[in-house]
Amino acid sequence: MEAGHERSYSVYLLYQVALKKAIEEVGKESGDTTADALLVRLAENCLRAGIPEEDVVKWAYVNVHFRRNETELRAAVHNTYLLDKYFGVGPVMPVCQNLVFRMDEFMKRRYEFRRNELKGEVEYRERRSYYYSFFPVTDEVLNTISLHAQAEGLDLWDRDVKRYIYSNKIPLFNPLDDYLDNLPEWDRKDHIRALADTVPTSSKLWREHFYIWFLGLVAQWKQMGGVHANSLLPLLVGDQGCGKSTWCRNLMPPVLREFYTDSIDFGNRRDAELMLHRFALINIDEFDSIGNSRQSFLKHLLQKPEVNARRAYKSSVRALKRYAGFVGTCNNMDLLSDPTGSRRFLCVEINGEIDRRHFIDYDQLYAQAIHALRTGERYWLTREEEKSITLQNEVFEQVPVEEQLFLQYFKPLSEEGGEIGEWLPAAEIMQRIRKRSRLTFSNTTINAFGRLLRRNNVPKPAYFTWKCISCEGNTVIFLHWTMCLQKGFICNFFIIRSI
């Protein structure tokens, strides 16, 4: 029920109670004299119940027992209401019930409230004020509202106002739906790819993959993905001052820009997960500053379709909708450090300055996305597209020290003959590298070394053999791995030169 209809219904109930009380007091006799007395008694009861004068006139005018000239009806009611010292005193219903109805009428007449789904808080604005924006309800606001109510004769305290505001009488408001559901028709111009073209790059994948990412972003806002989240993250890589961060911020329309952030702390996992619900777009500015150990957690966030967390001052864990999409910026080329893969990162190298003069028609930009989604366009990557992204991202991957040493010490040999040696697991190879490089590696590095071997096409399970021979005064270690298959063996050969 809308706010205006709900208020009218509440006043109507008060009016009917006042009318019933008047009938019981005056009686059911017919005649003009009785009707006049009934009208006066009705007006008195409505006055005591706190029903506004105009509402009494409105409801009495449609009552068959009070059919008369409107001027006479108004005069009778108005004369009763001149006794304003009785206004709101001695209600015709229990005091508590009367207070609830009057509080409801007061709240809807003086204020507009809404519960912001993304922020998780109630917002308000005063009616007939010069402020069109909504503001959060704070303790100061609760106290002010209770003072305004008391100034009108209502015995309301801040606890009563708080009980009303944090009830289901406050309608739910989703700012993303409010914006996307009120867009104009798409003008058939390609605004999304035109926005992608403002980024100067030689990448042949950028234009189409950005289009898919943008559709995925809007689909995430509209909760179209189900159990799958928008897990693609565009990464703009370029020099300082080329406009990367500004371009990312300008992806959001001004009316939704409060749901954009470039501040996320991956060290606080709970807060980082809650930001998936609180914001619509998260920019990981200076991507390489998040640290190698936290890129795995980032990939976990990217694929997370919902948030299971406990909000501040709440006692239970709730499943919250995930709205946020991700974008990122970086100044350095070697920014990817996770050896398990990079298909979620759409890295693009910027070759110049981003075009800041491009005018963004936000309504048409998002209207195009809504039209594409409604007509069933794909907003996710295919396996082939993921492979092409992974291949393109090789130039953006960090090469760990242990991998550099492995590539320095080992290289394939021709499959001629067989060397005699002993079996070595990956940990032993790491130990040999550590002895020859005189570097210290952590247990985490040793545990991850197997993934580096697989990234260099050394399959698992693999066992290594090595043999020392003398070669021009230098020590050369022959090493080969052997993988046992159902039908024989496959052998590849590597050598390592000690330093």
CSV table of C-alpha atoms in Angstrom, one decimal:
chain,number,residue,atom,x,y,z
A,1,MET,CA,0.0,0.0,0.0
A,2,GLU,CA,1.4,3.4,-0.9
A,3,ALA,CA,2.1,6.0,1.7
A,4,GLY,CA,-0.8,8.3,0.8
A,5,HIS,CA,-3.3,5.4,0.7
A,6,GLU,CA,-2.1,4.0,4.0
A,7,ARG,CA,-2.6,7.3,5.7
A,8,SER,CA,-6.1,7.7,4.2
A,9,TYR,CA,-7.0,4.3,5.5
A,10,SER,CA,-5.7,5.0,9.0
A,11,VAL,CA,-7.7,8.2,9.1
A,12,TYR,CA,-10.8,6.4,7.8
A,13,LEU,CA,-10.5,3.9,10.7
A,14,LEU,CA,-10.3,6.6,13.2
A,15,TYR,CA,-13.3,8.3,11.6
A,16,GLN,CA,-15.4,5.1,11.8
A,17,VAL,CA,-14.5,4.6,15.5
A,18,ALA,CA,-15.6,8.2,16.2
A,19,LEU,CA,-18.8,7.7,14.2
A,20,LYS,CA,-19.7,4.5,16.1
A,21,LYS,CA,-19.1,6.3,19.4
A,22,ALA,CA,-21.3,9.2,18.3
A,23,ILE,CA,-24.1,6.9,17.3
A,24,GLU,CA,-24.0,5.1,20.7
A,25,GLU,CA,-24.1,8.5,22.5
A,26,VAL,CA,-26.9,10.1,20.4
A,27,GLY,CA,-29.0,7.1,19.6
A,28,LYS,CA,-30.5,5.8,16.4
A,29,GLU,CA,-33.6,8.0,16.2
A,30,SER,CA,-34.3,9.5,12.8
A,31,GLY,CA,-35.0,13.1,11.9
A,32,ASP,CA,-33.1,16.2,11.1
A,33,THR,CA,-32.6,17.3,14.7
A,34,THR,CA,-31.0,13.9,15.5
A,35,ALA,CA,-28.8,14.1,12.4
A,36,ASP,CA,-27.6,17.6,13.4
A,37,ALA,CA,-26.8,16.3,16.9
A,38,LEU,CA,-25.0,13.3,15.5
A,39,LEU,CA,-22.9,15.5,13.2
A,40,VAL,CA,-21.9,17.7,16.1
A,41,ARG,CA,-21.1,14.7,18.3
A,42,LEU,CA,-19.1,13.1,15.5
A,43,ALA,CA,-17.1,16.3,15.0
A,44,GLU,CA,-16.4,16.4,18.7
A,45,ASN,CA,-15.2,12.8,18.7
A,46,CYS,CA,-13.0,13.4,15.6
A,47,LEU,CA,-11.6,16.5,17.3
A,48,ARG,CA,-10.6,14.5,20.3
A,49,ALA,CA,-9.2,11.7,18.2
A,50,GLY,CA,-6.9,14.2,16.4
A,51,ILE,CA,-8.5,13.7,12.9
A,52,PRO,CA,-7.8,16.8,10.7
A,53,GLU,CA,-10.8,18.9,10.0
A,54,GLU,CA,-10.7,18.4,6.2
A,55,ASP,CA,-10.8,14.7,6.6
A,56,VAL,CA,-13.9,14.9,8.8
A,57,VAL,CA,-15.6,17.0,6.1
A,58,LYS,CA,-14.6,14.6,3.4
A,59,TRP,CA,-15.9,11.4,5.1
A,60,ALA,CA,-19.0,13.1,6.5
A,61,TYR,CA,-19.9,14.5,3.1
A,62,VAL,CA,-20.2,11.0,1.6
A,63,ASN,CA,-22.4,9.7,4.5
A,64,VAL,CA,-26.0,9.5,3.5
A,65,HIS,CA,-27.1,10.7,7.0
A,66,PHE,CA,-25.3,13.9,6.6
A,67,ARG,CA,-26.5,14.8,3.1
A,68,ARG,CA,-26.8,18.6,3.1
A,69,ASN,CA,-25.2,21.7,1.6
A,70,GLU,CA,-21.4,21.5,1.7
A,71,THR,CA,-21.2,25.0,3.2
A,72,GLU,CA,-23.5,24.0,6.1
A,73,LEU,CA,-21.5,20.8,6.7
A,74,ARG,CA,-18.3,22.7,6.8
A,75,ALA,CA,-19.7,25.3,9.1
A,76,ALA,CA,-20.9,22.7,11.6
A,77,VAL,CA,-17.6,20.9,11.7
A,78,HIS,CA,-15.6,24.1,11.7
A,79,ASN,CA,-17.5,25.5,14.7
A,80,THR,CA,-16.8,22.4,16.6
A,81,TYR,CA,-13.1,22.5,15.7
A,82,LEU,CA,-12.9,26.1,17.0
A,83,LEU,CA,-12.8,24.5,20.4
A,84,ASP,CA,-9.1,23.7,19.8
A,85,LYS,CA,-8.3,23.4,23.4
A,86,TYR,CA,-9.9,20.0,23.2
A,87,PHE,CA,-8.0,18.9,20.1
A,88,GLY,CA,-6.3,15.6,20.6
A,89,VAL,CA,-7.5,15.1,24.1
A,90,GLY,CA,-9.6,12.3,25.4
A,91,PRO,CA,-9.5,9.9,22.4
A,92,VAL,CA,-12.5,7.7,21.6
A,93,MET,CA,-10.2,4.6,21.4
A,94,PRO,CA,-7.5,3.3,23.8
A,95,VAL,CA,-4.7,5.7,24.3
A,96,CYS,CA,-2.0,3.4,22.8
A,97,GLN,CA,-4.0,2.7,19.7
A,98,ASN,CA,-4.8,6.3,19.2
A,99,LEU,CA,-1.1,7.2,19.5
A,100,VAL,CA,-0.1,4.6,16.9
A,101,PHE,CA,-2.6,6.0,14.4
A,102,ARG,CA,-1.6,9.6,15.1
A,103,MET,CA,2.1,8.8,14.9
A,104,ASP,CA,1.6,7.1,11.5
A,105,GLU,CA,-0.3,10.1,10.2
A,106,PHE,CA,2.4,12.5,11.5
A,107,MET,CA,5.3,10.5,10.0
A,108,LYS,CA,3.7,10.3,6.6
A,109,ARG,CA,2.6,13.9,6.6
A,110,ARG,CA,6.0,15.4,7.6
A,111,TYR,CA,8.6,13.0,6.3
A,112,GLU,CA,9.5,10.5,3.6
A,113,PHE,CA,11.4,7.4,4.6
A,114,ARG,CA,13.0,4.5,2.7
A,115,ARG,CA,15.3,1.6,3.6
A,116,ASN,CA,18.3,1.7,1.2
A,117,GLU,CA,19.0,-1.9,0.3
A,118,LEU,CA,22.7,-1.4,-0.6
A,119,LYS,CA,23.6,0.8,2.4
A,120,GLY,CA,21.5,-1.2,4.8
A,121,GLU,CA,20.2,1.9,6.6
A,122,VAL,CA,17.0,4.0,6.7
A,123,GLU,CA,17.1,7.4,4.9
A,124,TYR,CA,14.7,10.3,5.2
A,125,ARG,CA,13.9,13.7,3.9
A,126,GLU,CA,11.3,16.3,5.1
A,127,ARG,CA,8.4,17.0,3.0
A,128,ARG,CA,7.9,20.6,1.8
A,129,SER,CA,11.6,21.3,2.3
A,130,TYR,CA,14.2,22.7,-0.1
A,131,TYR,CA,16.3,19.5,0.2
A,132,TYR,CA,15.6,16.9,-2.3
A,133,SER,CA,18.3,14.4,-1.2
A,134,PHE,CA,17.7,11.7,1.4
A,135,PHE,CA,19.9,11.7,4.5
A,136,PRO,CA,20.6,8.8,6.9
A,137,VAL,CA,18.6,8.5,10.1
A,138,THR,CA,20.9,9.2,13.0
A,139,ASP,CA,20.3,9.6,16.8
A,140,GLU,CA,20.1,13.4,16.2
A,141,VAL,CA,17.4,12.8,13.6
A,142,LEU,CA,15.4,10.6,15.9
A,143,ASN,CA,15.5,13.2,18.7
A,144,THR,CA,14.5,16.0,16.3
A,145,ILE,CA,11.5,14.0,14.9
A,146,SER,CA,10.3,13.3,18.5
A,147,LEU,CA,10.6,17.0,19.3
A,148,HIS,CA,8.6,17.9,16.2
A,149,ALA,CA,5.9,15.4,17.2
A,150,GLN,CA,5.7,16.7,20.8
A,151,ALA,CA,5.4,20.3,19.4
A,152,GLU,CA,2.2,19.0,17.6
A,153,GLY,CA,0.9,17.5,20.8
A,154,LEU,CA,1.9,13.9,20.3
A,155,ASP,CA,3.4,12.1,23.3
A,156,LEU,CA,6.3,10.6,21.2
A,157,TRP,CA,9.8,9.8,22.4
A,158,ASP,CA,12.8,8.8,20.4
A,159,ARG,CA,12.3,5.2,21.3
A,160,ASP,CA,8.8,5.3,19.7
A,161,VAL,CA,10.1,7.0,16.6
A,162,LYS,CA,12.9,4.4,16.4
A,163,ARG,CA,10.4,1.6,16.7
A,164,TYR,CA,8.4,3.0,13.8
A,165,ILE,CA,11.4,3.7,11.6
A,166,TYR,CA,12.9,0.2,12.0
A,167,SER,CA,9.6,-1.6,11.2
A,168,ASN,CA,8.2,-3.0,7.9
A,169,LYS,CA,6.2,0.3,7.4
A,170,ILE,CA,9.3,1.7,5.8
A,171,PRO,CA,9.5,0.7,2.0
A,172,LEU,CA,12.6,-0.9,0.6
A,173,PHE,CA,14.6,1.1,-1.9
A,174,ASN,CA,17.2,-0.2,-4.4
A,175,PRO,CA,19.0,2.7,-6.0
A,176,LEU,CA,20.3,0.5,-8.8
A,177,ASP,CA,16.9,-0.8,-9.8
A,178,ASP,CA,15.5,2.7,-9.4
A,179,TYR,CA,18.0,4.0,-12.0
A,180,LEU,CA,17.9,1.1,-14.4
A,181,ASP,CA,14.1,0.7,-14.4
A,182,ASN,CA,13.5,4.3,-15.4
A,183,LEU,CA,15.9,4.6,-18.4
A,184,PRO,CA,14.7,5.9,-21.8
A,185,GLU,CA,14.5,3.7,-24.8
A,186,TRP,CA,17.9,2.9,-26.4
A,187,ASP,CA,18.7,5.2,-29.4
A,188,ARG,CA,20.4,2.3,-31.3
A,189,LYS,CA,23.9,3.9,-31.1
A,190,ASP,CA,26.8,1.8,-29.8
A,191,HIS,CA,27.7,3.8,-26.6
A,192,ILE,CA,29.5,0.9,-24.9
A,193,ARG,CA,32.1,0.2,-27.5
A,194,ALA,CA,32.5,4.0,-28.1
A,195,LEU,CA,33.4,4.3,-24.4
A,196,ALA,CA,35.9,1.4,-24.9
A,197,ASP,CA,37.5,3.2,-27.8
A,198,THR,CA,38.5,6.1,-25.6
A,199,VAL,CA,41.2,3.9,-24.2
A,200,PRO,CA,44.2,3.9,-26.6
A,201,THR,CA,45.5,0.4,-26.9
A,202,SER,CA,46.8,-2.0,-29.5
A,203,SER,CA,44.9,-4.9,-27.9
A,204,LYS,CA,42.5,-6.6,-30.4
A,205,LEU,CA,40.5,-8.1,-27.6
A,206,TRP,CA,39.8,-5.0,-25.6
A,207,ARG,CA,36.8,-3.6,-27.4
A,208,GLU,CA,34.6,-6.7,-27.5
A,209,HIS,CA,35.7,-8.0,-24.1
A,210,PHE,CA,34.9,-4.7,-22.5
A,211,TYR,CA,31.5,-4.9,-24.0
A,212,ILE,CA,30.9,-8.3,-22.5
A,213,TRP,CA,32.2,-7.1,-19.1
A,214,PHE,CA,29.9,-4.1,-19.1
A,215,LEU,CA,26.9,-6.2,-19.8
A,216,GLY,CA,28.0,-8.5,-17.0
A,217,LEU,CA,28.3,-5.5,-14.7
A,218,VAL,CA,24.7,-4.5,-15.3
A,219,ALA,CA,23.5,-8.1,-15.2
A,220,GLN,CA,25.1,-8.3,-11.7
A,221,TRP,CA,23.2,-5.2,-10.6
A,222,LYS,CA,20.0,-6.8,-11.9
A,223,GLN,CA,20.8,-10.2,-10.2
A,224,MET,CA,20.6,-12.0,-13.5
A,225,GLY,CA,23.6,-14.3,-12.9
A,226,GLY,CA,22.0,-16.7,-10.4
A,227,VAL,CA,24.8,-18.8,-9.0
A,228,HIS,CA,27.4,-17.2,-11.3
A,229,ALA,CA,28.9,-13.8,-10.6
A,230,ASN,CA,30.5,-11.3,-12.9
A,231,SER,CA,34.1,-12.6,-12.3
A,232,LEU,CA,35.9,-10.6,-15.1
A,233,LEU,CA,38.1,-7.7,-14.0
A,234,PRO,CA,39.4,-5.2,-16.6
A,235,LEU,CA,42.9,-4.0,-15.6
A,236,LEU,CA,44.1,-0.7,-17.2
A,237,VAL,CA,47.9,-0.7,-17.3
A,238,GLY,CA,49.7,2.5,-18.2
A,239,ASP,CA,51.8,5.4,-17.1
A,240,GLN,CA,50.8,7.8,-14.3
A,241,GLY,CA,48.6,10.7,-15.4
A,242,CYS,CA,47.1,9.0,-18.4
A,243,GLY,CA,43.6,9.1,-16.9
A,244,LYS,CA,43.1,5.5,-15.7
A,245,SER,CA,41.4,6.2,-12.4
A,246,THR,CA,39.2,9.0,-13.7
A,247,TRP,CA,38.1,6.8,-16.5
A,248,CYS,CA,37.1,4.0,-14.0
A,249,ARG,CA,35.2,6.5,-11.8
A,250,ASN,CA,33.4,7.9,-14.9
A,251,LEU,CA,31.9,4.4,-15.6
A,252,MET,CA,29.3,5.2,-12.9
A,253,PRO,CA,26.5,7.7,-13.6
A,254,PRO,CA,26.6,10.7,-11.3
A,255,VAL,CA,23.4,9.6,-9.5
A,256,LEU,CA,25.0,6.3,-8.5
A,257,ARG,CA,28.5,7.5,-7.9
A,258,GLU,CA,28.2,7.1,-4.1
A,259,PHE,CA,28.2,3.4,-4.8
A,260,TYR,CA,31.7,3.5,-6.4
A,261,THR,CA,34.8,3.1,-4.3
A,262,ASP,CA,38.5,2.8,-4.9
A,263,SER,CA,39.3,1.9,-1.3
A,264,ILE,CA,39.2,-1.8,-0.4
A,265,ASP,CA,41.3,-3.5,2.3
A,266,PHE,CA,41.9,-7.1,1.4
A,267,GLY,CA,43.5,-7.6,4.8
A,268,ASN,CA,40.1,-7.3,6.4
A,269,ARG,CA,38.3,-10.2,4.8
A,270,ARG,CA,34.9,-9.6,6.4
A,271,ASP,CA,34.8,-5.9,5.4
A,272,ALA,CA,36.0,-6.8,1.9
A,273,GLU,CA,33.2,-9.3,1.4
A,274,LEU,CA,30.6,-6.9,2.7
A,275,MET,CA,31.7,-4.4,0.1
A,276,LEU,CA,30.4,-6.8,-2.5
A,277,HIS,CA,26.9,-5.9,-1.2
A,278,ARG,CA,27.5,-2.3,-0.3
A,279,PHE,CA,29.0,-1.0,-3.6
A,280,ALA,CA,28.2,-1.3,-7.3
A,281,LEU,CA,31.7,-0.9,-8.7
A,282,ILE,CA,35.0,-1.4,-6.9
A,283,ASN,CA,38.2,0.0,-8.4
A,284,ILE,CA,41.4,-1.7,-7.3
A,285,ASP,CA,43.6,1.3,-7.8
A,286,GLU,CA,47.3,0.5,-8.0
A,287,PHE,CA,46.6,-3.2,-8.4
A,288,ASP,CA,50.2,-4.3,-7.8
A,289,SER,CA,50.0,-2.9,-4.2
A,290,ILE,CA,47.6,-5.6,-2.9
A,291,GLY,CA,50.4,-8.1,-2.6
A,292,ASN,CA,50.9,-11.5,-4.2
A,293,SER,CA,49.5,-13.4,-1.3
A,294,ARG,CA,46.1,-11.7,-1.6
A,295,GLN,CA,45.5,-12.2,-5.3
A,296,SER,CA,44.0,-15.6,-4.5
A,297,PHE,CA,41.5,-14.0,-2.1
A,298,LEU,CA,40.7,-11.5,-4.8
A,299,LYS,CA,39.9,-14.3,-7.2
A,300,HIS,CA,37.7,-15.8,-4.5
A,301,LEU,CA,35.8,-12.5,-4.3
A,302,LEU,CA,35.4,-12.3,-8.1
A,303,GLN,CA,33.6,-15.6,-8.3
A,304,LYS,CA,31.4,-15.1,-5.2
A,305,PRO,CA,27.7,-14.8,-6.2
A,306,GLU,CA,26.5,-13.7,-2.7
A,307,VAL,CA,27.8,-12.6,0.6
A,308,ASN,CA,27.3,-14.7,3.8
A,309,ALA,CA,28.3,-12.3,6.5
A,310,ARG,CA,27.2,-10.6,9.7
A,311,ARG,CA,26.6,-6.9,9.4
A,312,ALA,CA,27.8,-4.5,12.1
A,313,TYR,CA,25.6,-4.7,15.3
A,314,LYS,CA,23.8,-7.7,14.0
A,315,SER,CA,23.8,-11.1,15.8
A,316,SER,CA,23.1,-13.5,12.9
A,317,VAL,CA,24.8,-14.3,9.6
A,318,ARG,CA,22.7,-13.4,6.5
A,319,ALA,CA,23.0,-14.1,2.8
A,320,LEU,CA,23.3,-10.7,1.2
A,321,LYS,CA,23.1,-10.0,-2.5
A,322,ARG,CA,26.3,-9.3,-4.4
A,323,TYR,CA,26.1,-6.2,-6.6
A,324,ALA,CA,29.7,-5.1,-7.0
A,325,GLY,CA,31.7,-5.5,-10.2
A,326,PHE,CA,35.5,-4.9,-10.3
A,327,VAL,CA,37.9,-2.8,-12.3
A,328,GLY,CA,41.5,-2.0,-11.7
A,329,THR,CA,44.5,0.1,-12.6
A,330,CYS,CA,48.2,-0.4,-12.5
A,331,ASN,CA,51.4,1.4,-13.6
A,332,ASN,CA,53.6,-1.7,-13.9
A,333,MET,CA,53.4,-4.4,-16.5
A,334,ASP,CA,54.3,-7.3,-14.2
A,335,LEU,CA,51.2,-7.3,-12.0
A,336,LEU,CA,49.8,-10.9,-12.1
A,337,SER,CA,51.4,-13.3,-9.7
A,338,ASP,CA,49.0,-16.2,-9.3
A,339,PRO,CA,50.4,-19.2,-11.1
A,340,THR,CA,47.1,-21.0,-11.3
A,341,GLY,CA,45.8,-18.8,-14.1
A,342,SER,CA,44.7,-15.3,-15.2
A,343,ARG,CA,41.5,-15.8,-17.2
A,344,ARG,CA,39.6,-13.5,-14.9
A,345,PHE,CA,41.9,-10.5,-15.6
A,346,LEU,CA,41.3,-8.5,-18.7
A,347,CYS,CA,44.6,-6.7,-18.9
A,348,VAL,CA,45.1,-3.9,-21.4
A,349,GLU,CA,48.2,-1.8,-22.0
A,350,ILE,CA,47.4,1.9,-22.5
A,351,ASN,CA,49.6,3.5,-25.2
A,352,GLY,CA,48.7,7.1,-24.6
A,353,GLU,CA,46.3,9.4,-22.8
A,354,ILE,CA,42.7,8.4,-22.4
A,355,ASP,CA,40.3,10.7,-24.3
A,356,ARG,CA,38.8,12.9,-21.6
A,357,ARG,CA,36.8,14.9,-24.1
A,358,HIS,CA,34.4,12.1,-24.9
A,359,PHE,CA,30.9,12.9,-23.7
A,360,ILE,CA,29.2,10.0,-21.9
A,361,ASP,CA,25.4,9.9,-22.3
A,362,TYR,CA,24.9,7.7,-19.2
A,363,ASP,CA,21.2,7.1,-19.7
A,364,GLN,CA,21.8,5.8,-23.2
A,365,LEU,CA,25.0,3.9,-22.2
A,366,TYR,CA,23.0,1.9,-19.6
A,367,ALA,CA,19.9,1.8,-21.8
A,368,GLN,CA,22.0,-0.1,-24.4
A,369,ALA,CA,23.1,-2.6,-21.8
A,370,ILE,CA,19.5,-3.1,-20.5
A,371,HIS,CA,18.3,-3.6,-24.1
A,372,ALA,CA,21.1,-6.1,-24.8
A,373,LEU,CA,20.3,-8.1,-21.7
A,374,ARG,CA,16.6,-8.2,-22.4
A,375,THR,CA,17.2,-9.5,-25.9
A,376,GLY,CA,19.3,-12.3,-24.5
A,377,GLU,CA,22.8,-11.2,-25.5
A,378,ARG,CA,25.7,-13.1,-23.9
A,379,TYR,CA,27.3,-11.4,-20.9
A,380,TRP,CA,29.9,-14.1,-20.1
A,381,LEU,CA,33.1,-15.3,-21.7
A,382,THR,CA,33.4,-18.5,-23.7
A,383,ARG,CA,36.2,-21.0,-23.1
A,384,GLU,CA,37.9,-19.8,-26.3
A,385,GLU,CA,37.7,-16.2,-25.1
A,386,GLU,CA,39.1,-17.2,-21.7
A,387,LYS,CA,42.0,-18.9,-23.4
A,388,SER,CA,42.8,-15.9,-25.6
A,389,ILE,CA,42.8,-13.7,-22.4
A,390,THR,CA,45.2,-16.0,-20.7
A,391,LEU,CA,47.5,-16.0,-23.7
A,392,GLN,CA,47.4,-12.2,-23.9
A,393,ASN,CA,48.1,-11.9,-20.1
A,394,GLU,CA,51.5,-13.7,-20.3
A,395,VAL,CA,53.2,-10.4,-20.8
A,396,PHE,CA,51.7,-9.1,-17.6
A,397,GLU,CA,52.7,-12.1,-15.4
A,398,GLN,CA,55.3,-11.9,-12.8
A,399,VAL,CA,58.1,-14.5,-13.0
A,400,PRO,CA,59.0,-15.5,-9.4
A,401,VAL,CA,62.7,-15.8,-8.5
A,402,GLU,CA,62.4,-19.6,-8.1
A,403,GLU,CA,60.9,-19.9,-11.6
A,404,GLN,CA,63.6,-17.7,-13.1
A,405,LEU,CA,66.3,-19.9,-11.5
A,406,PHE,CA,64.5,-23.0,-12.7
A,407,LEU,CA,64.5,-21.6,-16.3
A,408,GLN,CA,68.1,-20.5,-15.9
A,409,TYR,CA,69.4,-23.9,-14.6
A,410,PHE,CA,67.2,-26.2,-16.6
A,411,LYS,CA,66.6,-26.4,-20.3
A,412,PRO,CA,65.4,-29.2,-22.6
A,413,LEU,CA,67.9,-31.5,-24.3
A,414,SER,CA,67.4,-33.7,-27.3
A,415,GLU,CA,66.0,-37.1,-26.5
A,416,GLU,CA,69.3,-39.0,-27.3
A,417,GLY,CA,70.3,-41.8,-25.1
A,418,GLY,CA,69.5,-42.0,-21.4
A,419,GLU,CA,71.4,-40.7,-18.4
A,420,ILE,CA,71.7,-42.7,-15.2
A,421,GLY,CA,70.5,-40.9,-12.1
A,422,GLU,CA,68.3,-41.0,-9.1
A,423,TRP,CA,64.6,-40.1,-8.6
A,424,LEU,CA,64.0,-36.6,-7.3
A,425,PRO,CA,60.7,-35.0,-6.2
A,426,ALA,CA,59.9,-31.3,-6.8
A,427,ALA,CA,61.0,-30.5,-3.2
A,428,GLU,CA,64.5,-32.0,-3.9
A,429,ILE,CA,64.8,-29.9,-7.1
A,430,MET,CA,64.0,-26.9,-5.0
A,431,GLN,CA,66.7,-27.9,-2.6
A,432,ARG,CA,69.3,-28.1,-5.4
A,433,ILE,CA,68.3,-24.7,-6.7
A,434,ARG,CA,68.6,-23.3,-3.2
A,435,LYS,CA,72.1,-24.7,-2.7
A,436,ARG,CA,73.4,-23.4,-6.0
A,437,SER,CA,71.7,-20.0,-5.8
A,438,ARG,CA,72.4,-19.5,-2.1
A,439,LEU,CA,69.0,-18.1,-1.6
A,440,THR,CA,66.5,-18.9,1.1
A,441,PHE,CA,62.9,-19.9,0.1
A,442,SER,CA,59.9,-20.1,2.4
A,443,ASN,CA,57.8,-23.2,2.9
A,444,THR,CA,55.0,-21.5,1.0
A,445,THR,CA,57.3,-21.0,-2.0
A,446,ILE,CA,58.4,-24.6,-1.9
A,447,ASN,CA,54.8,-25.8,-1.7
A,448,ALA,CA,53.9,-23.6,-4.7
A,449,PHE,CA,56.9,-24.8,-6.8
A,450,GLY,CA,54.9,-27.7,-8.2
A,451,ARG,CA,52.5,-25.2,-9.8
A,452,LEU,CA,55.3,-23.4,-11.4
A,453,LEU,CA,56.5,-26.6,-12.9
A,454,ARG,CA,53.1,-27.3,-14.3
A,455,ARG,CA,53.0,-23.8,-15.8
A,456,ASN,CA,56.2,-24.6,-17.6
A,457,ASN,CA,54.6,-27.7,-19.1
A,458,VAL,CA,56.1,-30.2,-16.6
A,459,PRO,CA,53.1,-32.5,-15.9
A,460,LYS,CA,52.2,-34.1,-12.7
A,461,PRO,CA,53.1,-36.7,-11.4
A,462,ALA,CA,56.7,-36.2,-12.3
A,463,TYR,CA,59.9,-37.6,-10.9
A,464,PHE,CA,63.4,-36.2,-11.6
A,465,THR,CA,66.8,-37.8,-12.1
A,466,TRP,CA,70.1,-36.0,-12.1
A,467,LYS,CA,73.7,-37.0,-12.8
A,468,CYS,CA,76.9,-35.0,-12.3
A,469,ILE,CA,79.6,-35.0,-14.9
A,470,SER,CA,82.7,-32.9,-15.6
A,471,CYS,CA,82.5,-30.5,-18.6
A,472,GLU,CA,85.4,-28.1,-19.2
A,473,GLY,CA,85.9,-27.6,-15.5
A,474,ASN,CA,82.3,-26.7,-14.7
A,475,THR,CA,79.8,-29.0,-13.1
A,476,VAL,CA,76.9,-29.9,-15.3
A,477,ILE,CA,73.9,-31.7,-13.9
A,478,PHE,CA,71.8,-33.7,-16.3
A,479,LEU,CA,68.2,-34.0,-15.2
A,480,HIS,CA,65.2,-35.5,-16.8
A,481,TRP,CA,61.7,-36.2,-15.6
A,482,THR,CA,59.8,-39.3,-16.4
A,483,MET,CA,56.0,-39.7,-16.2
A,484,CYS,CA,54.6,-43.2,-16.1
A,485,LEU,CA,51.7,-43.8,-18.5
A,486,GLN,CA,49.7,-46.9,-19.1
A,487,LYS,CA,51.6,-47.6,-22.3
A,488,GLY,CA,55.3,-46.9,-21.6
A,489,PHE,CA,57.3,-43.8,-20.6
A,490,ILE,CA,57.7,-40.3,-21.8
A,491,CYS,CA,61.1,-38.7,-21.1
A,492,ASN,CA,62.2,-35.1,-21.5
A,493,PHE,CA,65.7,-33.9,-20.6
A,494,PHE,CA,67.0,-30.8,-18.9
A,495,ILE,CA,70.4,-29.6,-17.7
A,496,ILE,CA,71.4,-27.5,-14.8
A,497,ARG,CA,74.6,-25.6,-14.6
A,498,SER,CA,75.9,-24.8,-11.1
A,499,ILE,CA,77.1,-21.3,-10.3
